[in-house]
Amino acid sequence: MGIGQREDLIHAYQRVRTRSLEIADPLSPEDCLAQSMPDASPVKWHLAHTTWFFETFILEPNEEGFAPFHPAFRVLFNSYYNGVGAKHPRPQRGLLTRPSLDEVRAYRDDVDRRMAQLLSSPRGAGVAVLVELGLQHEQQHQELMLTDLKHLLAQNPLYPAYAPQPMAIGAPPGPVDWIGFDGGLAEIGYGGRGFCFDNELPRHRTYVAPFALASRLVTNGEYRDFIQAGGYRDPSLWLAEGWDKVCAGEILHPLYWVDGGGEGWQEFTLHGQQALDPARPVTHISLYEADAYARWRGARLPTEAEWEFAARQSLLTGGALHPEAASGEGLQQMFGACWQWTSSSYAPYPGYAPAAGAIGEYNGKFMVNQYVLRGSSCATPEGHARASYRNFFPAGARWQFTGIRLAR
């Protein structure tokens, strides 16, 4: 690694680490501590865990005279790396009143100082690949910080806003166009020279039959029509497991919708409680809801191969805290609005092999009981939107920015 490359890496490290603190800056210590459900983590934990990653996987094996900032942090802030050792139970992260937020910030400062020293030394050349993975990992957690925080704030009857600026009402996007593709033998998976996650590899060939994709995402207004037409009362539209959740009262409408009675539907956003904007994409829905809506429309969800085949001709957009309404022609909102459910189970590509050691637990061990989502969301950091990127959630997950693109 030359001097210029080393300086670029140091700059990238500083930029990503600073961004995490910027997300947390508007929050109180109380905001940063609370945990609203087992699948979400406190902001304080995210700030500490991303620091733990650099300390554990980079400083510990490479820093001369390594000593941990605090020995207990190895357990407290380990997420799911069994190869590293014991972990604090995930549902109890919100009970960690100690260390304080100030101590977590001191932990970040200490690790950042030591990382700067390591990257500036000859030893730093050998860790560039792991540093890049650590930065990409932290950016994934930056999106989680926002989505987990949104779930937390939504539990408060005051419906507090993270960002006080009001959202503008979107212009009606117009009717859906169906964009046809001839299909054929397609190259799927990452084929560039920059960074990718191991689950995007190896690039391989797969046959894609002719198909069509909807030109834009399903809107709030269109999904409201589905609800009003009795979509949540018709078992013929639902996968069995989804219908069980409907009958149990677990799924009644998109996660952050609030029935305002005579005032109509409202939606909780990071900008606070808003009147439902019919032009914006419906978001925070499960695979069950996406699949049921698609059946109601006489369509289906795309496979991940179809989605990637089509996405390679799309532009990247984003930079908001809530999905924007569609505008323009051709395929729209492929990136930067909502993660889009596919009908594909999250499985390894032919020839996939995880890395050796604990770092190999990053993706491979989750390739079961999950579905692939494609694209990126309004909360996705720059550099994480590419045609081959494979996100994955359980079928019932709704707290992420998840939306619907129809296929047929």
Short mmCIF file of C-alpha atoms in Angstrom, two decimals:
data_model
loop_
_atom_site.label_atom_id
_atom_site.label_comp_id
_atom_site.label_asym_id
_atom_site.label_seq_id
_atom_site.Cartn_x
_atom_site.Cartn_y
_atom_site.Cartn_z
CA MET A 1 0.00 0.00 0.00
CA GLY A 2 1.58 3.27 -1.16
CA ILE A 3 1.56 6.55 0.78
CA GLY A 4 -1.34 7.92 -1.28
CA GLN A 5 -3.41 4.80 -0.72
CA ARG A 6 -2.59 4.91 2.99
CA GLU A 7 -3.74 8.53 3.23
CA ASP A 8 -6.94 7.67 1.36
CA LEU A 9 -7.65 4.85 3.80
CA ILE A 10 -7.01 7.06 6.83
CA HIS A 11 -9.30 9.73 5.39
CA ALA A 12 -12.03 7.15 4.69
CA TYR A 13 -11.68 5.81 8.22
CA GLN A 14 -12.07 9.27 9.74
CA ARG A 15 -15.03 10.13 7.51
CA VAL A 16 -17.01 6.98 8.30
CA ARG A 17 -16.29 7.13 12.02
CA THR A 18 -17.32 10.79 12.16
CA ARG A 19 -20.59 10.05 10.37
CA SER A 20 -21.69 7.63 13.11
CA LEU A 21 -21.21 10.35 15.72
CA GLU A 22 -23.13 12.83 13.56
CA ILE A 23 -26.13 10.47 13.49
CA ALA A 24 -26.03 10.30 17.29
CA ASP A 25 -25.43 14.02 17.89
CA PRO A 26 -29.13 15.13 17.99
CA LEU A 27 -29.90 12.44 20.59
CA SER A 28 -29.92 12.55 24.37
CA PRO A 29 -28.09 9.90 26.44
CA GLU A 30 -31.52 8.42 27.21
CA ASP A 31 -32.29 8.15 23.48
CA CYS A 32 -28.99 6.32 22.97
CA LEU A 33 -29.56 3.77 25.75
CA ALA A 34 -33.08 2.43 25.20
CA GLN A 35 -33.85 -0.76 23.26
CA SER A 36 -37.38 -1.06 21.88
CA MET A 37 -37.33 -4.74 20.90
CA PRO A 38 -34.89 -7.69 20.78
CA ASP A 39 -34.18 -7.22 17.06
CA ALA A 40 -33.13 -3.58 17.53
CA SER A 41 -30.08 -2.29 19.38
CA PRO A 42 -29.48 0.95 21.27
CA VAL A 43 -27.51 3.67 19.48
CA LYS A 44 -24.92 3.47 22.25
CA TRP A 45 -24.41 -0.21 21.54
CA HIS A 46 -23.99 0.45 17.81
CA LEU A 47 -21.32 3.07 18.56
CA ALA A 48 -19.49 0.62 20.81
CA HIS A 49 -19.86 -2.50 18.66
CA THR A 50 -18.46 -0.87 15.53
CA THR A 51 -15.47 0.20 17.65
CA TRP A 52 -15.18 -3.32 19.05
CA PHE A 53 -14.85 -4.60 15.47
CA PHE A 54 -11.71 -2.53 14.84
CA GLU A 55 -10.22 -3.30 18.24
CA THR A 56 -10.89 -7.05 18.02
CA PHE A 57 -10.15 -7.87 14.40
CA ILE A 58 -7.46 -5.29 13.58
CA LEU A 59 -5.75 -3.88 16.65
CA GLU A 60 -5.55 -7.09 18.69
CA PRO A 61 -3.60 -9.12 16.11
CA ASN A 62 -1.56 -6.21 14.69
CA GLU A 63 -0.85 -3.59 17.36
CA GLU A 64 2.46 -3.95 19.13
CA GLY A 65 1.91 -4.33 22.88
CA PHE A 66 -1.87 -4.60 22.42
CA ALA A 67 -4.01 -4.12 25.50
CA PRO A 68 -7.84 -3.80 25.36
CA PHE A 69 -9.43 -0.50 26.30
CA HIS A 70 -11.55 -2.47 28.79
CA PRO A 71 -11.44 -6.29 29.02
CA ALA A 72 -15.21 -6.55 29.64
CA PHE A 73 -16.01 -4.82 26.34
CA ARG A 74 -14.91 -7.97 24.47
CA VAL A 75 -18.09 -9.66 25.74
CA LEU A 76 -20.43 -6.66 26.08
CA PHE A 77 -20.06 -5.52 22.49
CA ASN A 78 -19.60 -8.80 20.62
CA SER A 79 -22.63 -9.26 18.37
CA TYR A 80 -22.68 -12.79 16.94
CA TYR A 81 -19.05 -13.88 16.53
CA ASN A 82 -18.90 -17.23 18.29
CA GLY A 83 -15.28 -17.60 17.26
CA VAL A 84 -14.38 -14.58 19.42
CA GLY A 85 -16.05 -15.89 22.57
CA ALA A 86 -18.94 -15.11 24.90
CA LYS A 87 -21.60 -12.49 24.09
CA HIS A 88 -23.98 -10.37 26.14
CA PRO A 89 -27.57 -11.47 25.29
CA ARG A 90 -28.93 -9.45 22.41
CA PRO A 91 -32.37 -8.75 23.97
CA GLN A 92 -30.62 -7.25 27.01
CA ARG A 93 -28.43 -4.64 25.30
CA GLY A 94 -30.75 -1.91 26.52
CA LEU A 95 -29.97 -2.88 30.13
CA LEU A 96 -26.33 -1.83 29.78
CA THR A 97 -26.55 1.45 31.69
CA ARG A 98 -22.80 1.06 32.22
CA PRO A 99 -20.57 1.94 30.49
CA SER A 100 -22.02 5.40 30.00
CA LEU A 101 -22.36 7.12 26.65
CA ASP A 102 -19.35 9.28 27.56
CA GLU A 103 -17.30 6.15 28.23
CA VAL A 104 -18.34 4.68 24.88
CA ARG A 105 -17.24 7.91 23.18
CA ALA A 106 -13.92 7.67 25.05
CA TYR A 107 -13.62 4.07 23.80
CA ARG A 108 -14.13 5.28 20.23
CA ASP A 109 -11.55 8.05 20.68
CA ASP A 110 -8.99 5.63 22.06
CA VAL A 111 -9.44 3.06 19.30
CA ASP A 112 -9.45 5.79 16.62
CA ARG A 113 -6.14 7.14 17.94
CA ARG A 114 -4.56 3.70 17.92
CA MET A 115 -5.96 2.88 14.48
CA ALA A 116 -4.45 6.10 13.11
CA GLN A 117 -1.06 5.08 14.51
CA LEU A 118 -1.36 1.59 13.04
CA LEU A 119 -2.45 2.80 9.60
CA SER A 120 0.42 5.31 9.53
CA SER A 121 2.99 2.60 10.28
CA PRO A 122 4.48 -0.05 7.96
CA ARG A 123 2.22 -2.61 9.66
CA GLY A 124 -0.80 -0.77 8.31
CA ALA A 125 -0.25 -2.03 4.76
CA GLY A 126 -1.26 -5.55 5.74
CA VAL A 127 -4.62 -4.62 7.27
CA ALA A 128 -6.15 -2.55 4.49
CA VAL A 129 -8.64 -5.26 3.44
CA LEU A 130 -9.89 -5.73 7.00
CA VAL A 131 -10.13 -1.96 7.56
CA GLU A 132 -12.28 -1.65 4.45
CA LEU A 133 -14.54 -4.43 5.73
CA GLY A 134 -14.74 -2.67 9.11
CA LEU A 135 -15.76 0.60 7.45
CA GLN A 136 -18.41 -1.11 5.33
CA HIS A 137 -19.61 -2.86 8.49
CA GLU A 138 -19.89 0.45 10.33
CA GLN A 139 -21.85 1.96 7.46
CA GLN A 140 -24.30 -0.92 7.67
CA HIS A 141 -24.71 -0.08 11.34
CA GLN A 142 -25.30 3.58 10.47
CA GLU A 143 -28.44 2.53 8.62
CA LEU A 144 -29.38 0.31 11.56
CA MET A 145 -28.90 3.23 13.93
CA LEU A 146 -31.58 5.15 12.04
CA THR A 147 -34.04 2.29 11.64
CA ASP A 148 -33.62 1.07 15.23
CA LEU A 149 -33.99 4.64 16.48
CA LYS A 150 -37.16 5.08 14.42
CA HIS A 151 -38.67 2.00 16.04
CA LEU A 152 -37.73 3.34 19.46
CA LEU A 153 -39.23 6.79 18.90
CA ALA A 154 -42.41 5.25 17.51
CA GLN A 155 -43.08 3.63 20.89
CA ASN A 156 -43.33 7.07 22.50
CA PRO A 157 -46.90 8.47 22.52
CA LEU A 158 -45.41 11.92 21.94
CA TYR A 159 -44.20 10.69 18.52
CA PRO A 160 -40.98 12.73 18.77
CA ALA A 161 -39.15 13.68 15.58
CA TYR A 162 -35.50 12.85 15.01
CA ALA A 163 -35.33 15.47 12.24
CA PRO A 164 -37.76 18.38 12.90
CA GLN A 165 -37.94 19.56 9.27
CA PRO A 166 -41.35 18.71 7.73
CA MET A 167 -41.56 16.52 4.65
CA ALA A 168 -43.03 17.93 1.46
CA ILE A 169 -46.04 16.20 -0.10
CA GLY A 170 -44.95 14.20 -3.13
CA ALA A 171 -46.41 14.79 -6.58
CA PRO A 172 -48.63 11.94 -7.85
CA PRO A 173 -46.29 9.56 -9.67
CA GLY A 174 -48.72 8.55 -12.41
CA PRO A 175 -49.64 5.03 -13.54
CA VAL A 176 -47.22 2.12 -13.43
CA ASP A 177 -45.49 1.15 -16.66
CA TRP A 178 -44.32 -2.41 -17.21
CA ILE A 179 -40.72 -2.59 -18.41
CA GLY A 180 -40.07 -5.78 -20.32
CA PHE A 181 -36.80 -7.74 -20.44
CA ASP A 182 -35.93 -10.54 -22.83
CA GLY A 183 -33.89 -12.38 -20.24
CA GLY A 184 -31.37 -14.98 -21.30
CA LEU A 185 -28.11 -16.25 -19.84
CA ALA A 186 -27.08 -13.60 -17.31
CA GLU A 187 -23.96 -12.89 -15.27
CA ILE A 188 -25.06 -12.49 -11.63
CA GLY A 189 -22.89 -11.37 -8.71
CA TYR A 190 -20.19 -8.77 -8.23
CA GLY A 191 -17.84 -8.28 -11.16
CA GLY A 192 -16.02 -5.04 -10.34
CA ARG A 193 -12.64 -4.29 -8.81
CA GLY A 194 -13.73 -2.44 -5.70
CA PHE A 195 -15.14 -3.73 -2.42
CA CYS A 196 -17.98 -6.22 -2.17
CA PHE A 197 -19.23 -8.52 0.56
CA ASP A 198 -18.47 -12.21 0.24
CA ASN A 199 -22.16 -13.07 -0.25
CA GLU A 200 -22.05 -11.25 -3.61
CA LEU A 201 -19.52 -13.80 -4.90
CA PRO A 202 -18.66 -15.70 -6.94
CA ARG A 203 -20.00 -14.14 -10.11
CA HIS A 204 -21.79 -16.86 -12.00
CA ARG A 205 -24.17 -17.53 -14.86
CA THR A 206 -27.86 -18.16 -14.46
CA TYR A 207 -30.73 -18.30 -16.91
CA VAL A 208 -33.39 -15.58 -16.62
CA ALA A 209 -36.67 -16.17 -18.44
CA PRO A 210 -38.40 -13.18 -20.11
CA PHE A 211 -40.07 -10.99 -17.49
CA ALA A 212 -41.34 -7.48 -16.76
CA LEU A 213 -40.83 -5.18 -13.78
CA ALA A 214 -43.06 -2.37 -12.59
CA SER A 215 -41.49 0.99 -13.39
CA ARG A 216 -41.74 2.20 -9.79
CA LEU A 217 -42.46 1.07 -6.25
CA VAL A 218 -45.97 0.56 -4.89
CA THR A 219 -47.22 3.77 -3.25
CA ASN A 220 -48.96 4.40 0.07
CA GLY A 221 -52.13 5.26 -1.81
CA GLU A 222 -52.10 2.01 -3.76
CA TYR A 223 -51.46 -0.01 -0.63
CA ARG A 224 -54.25 1.85 1.16
CA ASP A 225 -56.57 0.65 -1.62
CA PHE A 226 -55.49 -2.92 -0.85
CA ILE A 227 -56.42 -2.45 2.82
CA GLN A 228 -59.77 -0.85 2.00
CA ALA A 229 -60.57 -3.66 -0.44
CA GLY A 230 -60.23 -6.21 2.39
CA GLY A 231 -56.74 -7.42 1.59
CA TYR A 232 -56.07 -8.25 5.24
CA ARG A 233 -59.31 -10.24 5.43
CA ASP A 234 -58.81 -12.50 2.41
CA PRO A 235 -56.85 -15.69 3.26
CA SER A 236 -56.52 -16.60 -0.43
CA LEU A 237 -53.93 -13.83 -0.84
CA TRP A 238 -51.64 -14.84 1.99
CA LEU A 239 -48.85 -17.31 2.59
CA ALA A 240 -49.91 -19.58 5.47
CA GLU A 241 -47.40 -18.20 7.96
CA GLY A 242 -48.37 -14.63 7.10
CA TRP A 243 -52.09 -15.38 7.48
CA ASP A 244 -51.37 -16.83 10.93
CA LYS A 245 -49.80 -13.50 11.89
CA VAL A 246 -52.78 -11.58 10.50
CA CYS A 247 -55.19 -13.74 12.51
CA ALA A 248 -53.06 -13.25 15.63
CA GLY A 249 -53.27 -9.47 15.22
CA GLU A 250 -49.50 -9.14 14.64
CA ILE A 251 -49.91 -7.70 11.12
CA LEU A 252 -52.81 -5.31 10.53
CA HIS A 253 -51.24 -2.61 8.30
CA PRO A 254 -47.73 -1.30 7.53
CA LEU A 255 -45.68 -0.96 10.69
CA TYR A 256 -45.76 2.81 11.21
CA TRP A 257 -49.26 3.54 9.96
CA VAL A 258 -51.68 4.92 12.55
CA ASP A 259 -55.43 4.93 11.92
CA GLY A 260 -56.51 8.50 12.51
CA GLY A 261 -60.22 7.71 12.23
CA GLY A 262 -62.02 10.56 10.51
CA GLU A 263 -58.69 12.27 9.83
CA GLY A 264 -57.43 9.35 7.74
CA TRP A 265 -54.23 7.37 8.00
CA GLN A 266 -51.13 8.89 9.58
CA GLU A 267 -47.56 7.63 9.30
CA PHE A 268 -44.76 7.91 11.82
CA THR A 269 -41.49 8.98 10.22
CA LEU A 270 -38.11 10.21 11.38
CA HIS A 271 -39.66 13.65 10.83
CA GLY A 272 -42.39 12.79 13.36
CA GLN A 273 -46.05 11.90 12.81
CA GLN A 274 -47.27 12.93 9.36
CA ALA A 275 -50.47 12.65 7.38
CA LEU A 276 -50.03 9.65 5.07
CA ASP A 277 -48.62 10.83 1.75
CA PRO A 278 -50.30 8.70 -0.95
CA ALA A 279 -47.54 9.47 -3.48
CA ARG A 280 -44.61 8.13 -1.45
CA PRO A 281 -43.65 4.44 -1.52
CA VAL A 282 -45.24 2.17 1.05
CA THR A 283 -42.52 1.03 3.41
CA HIS A 284 -41.91 -0.98 6.57
CA ILE A 285 -43.82 -4.02 5.38
CA SER A 286 -43.06 -7.72 5.67
CA LEU A 287 -42.51 -10.21 2.89
CA TYR A 288 -45.95 -11.61 3.75
CA GLU A 289 -47.60 -8.25 3.04
CA ALA A 290 -45.56 -7.63 -0.10
CA ASP A 291 -46.46 -11.06 -1.46
CA ALA A 292 -50.16 -10.68 -0.59
CA TYR A 293 -50.34 -7.28 -2.29
CA ALA A 294 -48.65 -8.68 -5.40
CA ARG A 295 -51.18 -11.52 -5.60
CA TRP A 296 -54.03 -9.00 -5.20
CA ARG A 297 -52.65 -7.11 -8.19
CA GLY A 298 -52.33 -10.29 -10.27
CA ALA A 299 -48.56 -9.99 -10.16
CA ARG A 300 -45.68 -11.42 -8.10
CA LEU A 301 -42.41 -10.39 -6.49
CA PRO A 302 -39.27 -10.51 -8.64
CA THR A 303 -36.53 -13.05 -8.13
CA GLU A 304 -33.20 -11.59 -7.11
CA ALA A 305 -31.69 -12.59 -10.47
CA GLU A 306 -34.44 -10.71 -12.32
CA TRP A 307 -33.94 -7.68 -10.11
CA GLU A 308 -30.18 -7.60 -10.65
CA PHE A 309 -30.56 -8.19 -14.39
CA ALA A 310 -32.79 -5.11 -14.63
CA ALA A 311 -30.92 -2.95 -12.11
CA ARG A 312 -27.68 -2.82 -14.03
CA GLN A 313 -29.15 -0.08 -16.20
CA SER A 314 -30.48 2.06 -13.32
CA LEU A 315 -29.11 5.18 -11.67
CA LEU A 316 -28.25 5.51 -7.98
CA THR A 317 -30.16 8.06 -5.91
CA GLY A 318 -30.78 8.70 -2.21
CA GLY A 319 -29.90 11.02 0.66
CA ALA A 320 -33.22 11.47 2.51
CA LEU A 321 -34.68 10.16 5.76
CA HIS A 322 -37.87 8.87 4.13
CA PRO A 323 -38.53 7.39 0.67
CA GLU A 324 -39.27 9.96 -2.03
CA ALA A 325 -42.09 9.76 -4.57
CA ALA A 326 -41.25 8.49 -8.04
CA SER A 327 -40.57 10.88 -10.90
CA GLY A 328 -39.32 10.38 -14.43
CA GLU A 329 -39.50 7.54 -16.92
CA GLY A 330 -38.16 4.01 -17.18
CA LEU A 331 -37.15 2.05 -14.08
CA GLN A 332 -37.35 4.35 -11.07
CA GLN A 333 -36.55 3.98 -7.37
CA MET A 334 -34.34 0.94 -7.86
CA PHE A 335 -31.94 2.53 -5.37
CA GLY A 336 -32.25 5.07 -2.58
CA ALA A 337 -35.92 4.62 -1.61
CA CYS A 338 -36.72 1.21 -0.08
CA TRP A 339 -35.13 -2.19 0.11
CA GLN A 340 -37.23 -4.32 -2.23
CA TRP A 341 -38.42 -7.78 -1.30
CA THR A 342 -37.67 -10.58 -3.73
CA SER A 343 -39.10 -14.10 -3.78
CA SER A 344 -35.60 -15.58 -3.46
CA SER A 345 -34.38 -17.36 -0.36
CA TYR A 346 -31.03 -16.16 0.93
CA ALA A 347 -28.67 -18.96 -0.11
CA PRO A 348 -25.02 -19.19 -1.15
CA TYR A 349 -24.09 -18.73 -4.78
CA PRO A 350 -22.53 -21.77 -6.50
CA GLY A 351 -18.94 -22.04 -5.29
CA TYR A 352 -19.37 -19.67 -2.33
CA ALA A 353 -16.96 -20.17 0.56
CA PRO A 354 -16.83 -17.99 3.70
CA ALA A 355 -13.53 -16.63 4.96
CA ALA A 356 -11.59 -18.60 7.55
CA GLY A 357 -11.91 -17.77 11.24
CA ALA A 358 -14.42 -15.62 13.10
CA ILE A 359 -14.57 -13.04 10.32
CA GLY A 360 -16.16 -15.75 8.16
CA GLU A 361 -19.26 -15.55 10.38
CA TYR A 362 -20.13 -12.19 8.80
CA ASN A 363 -22.60 -13.56 6.22
CA GLY A 364 -22.41 -17.27 5.56
CA LYS A 365 -23.99 -18.60 8.73
CA PHE A 366 -27.15 -16.55 8.12
CA MET A 367 -27.96 -18.28 4.84
CA VAL A 368 -31.05 -20.01 6.21
CA ASN A 369 -34.67 -18.89 6.84
CA GLN A 370 -34.07 -15.48 5.25
CA TYR A 371 -35.20 -13.74 2.06
CA VAL A 372 -33.14 -11.50 -0.20
CA LEU A 373 -33.87 -7.80 -0.57
CA ARG A 374 -32.33 -5.72 -3.31
CA GLY A 375 -31.59 -2.06 -3.97
CA SER A 376 -30.99 0.30 -1.06
CA SER A 377 -33.05 2.61 1.12
CA CYS A 378 -33.23 6.30 1.91
CA ALA A 379 -31.07 5.51 4.99
CA THR A 380 -28.41 3.51 3.14
CA PRO A 381 -24.94 5.15 3.21
CA GLU A 382 -23.15 6.07 0.02
CA GLY A 383 -21.33 3.16 -1.56
CA HIS A 384 -23.80 0.50 -0.42
CA ALA A 385 -26.08 0.73 -3.45
CA ARG A 386 -25.01 -1.54 -6.29
CA ALA A 387 -26.77 -4.05 -8.49
CA SER A 388 -25.13 -7.08 -6.84
CA TYR A 389 -25.70 -6.05 -3.18
CA ARG A 390 -27.63 -8.74 -1.27
CA ASN A 391 -29.49 -7.64 1.84
CA PHE A 392 -31.48 -10.24 3.77
CA PHE A 393 -34.20 -10.32 6.43
CA PRO A 394 -36.61 -12.88 7.89
CA ALA A 395 -39.99 -12.89 6.14
CA GLY A 396 -41.66 -11.08 9.04
CA ALA A 397 -39.13 -8.23 9.37
CA ARG A 398 -40.71 -4.77 9.05
CA TRP A 399 -38.59 -2.25 10.96
CA GLN A 400 -36.27 -1.65 8.00
CA PHE A 401 -37.23 0.53 5.02
CA THR A 402 -38.77 -2.32 2.99
CA GLY A 403 -41.04 -1.80 -0.02
CA ILE A 404 -42.63 -3.53 -3.01
CA ARG A 405 -41.72 -3.73 -6.67
CA LEU A 406 -44.04 -5.88 -8.72
CA ALA A 407 -43.00 -8.35 -11.41
CA ARG A 408 -44.75 -10.57 -13.91
#
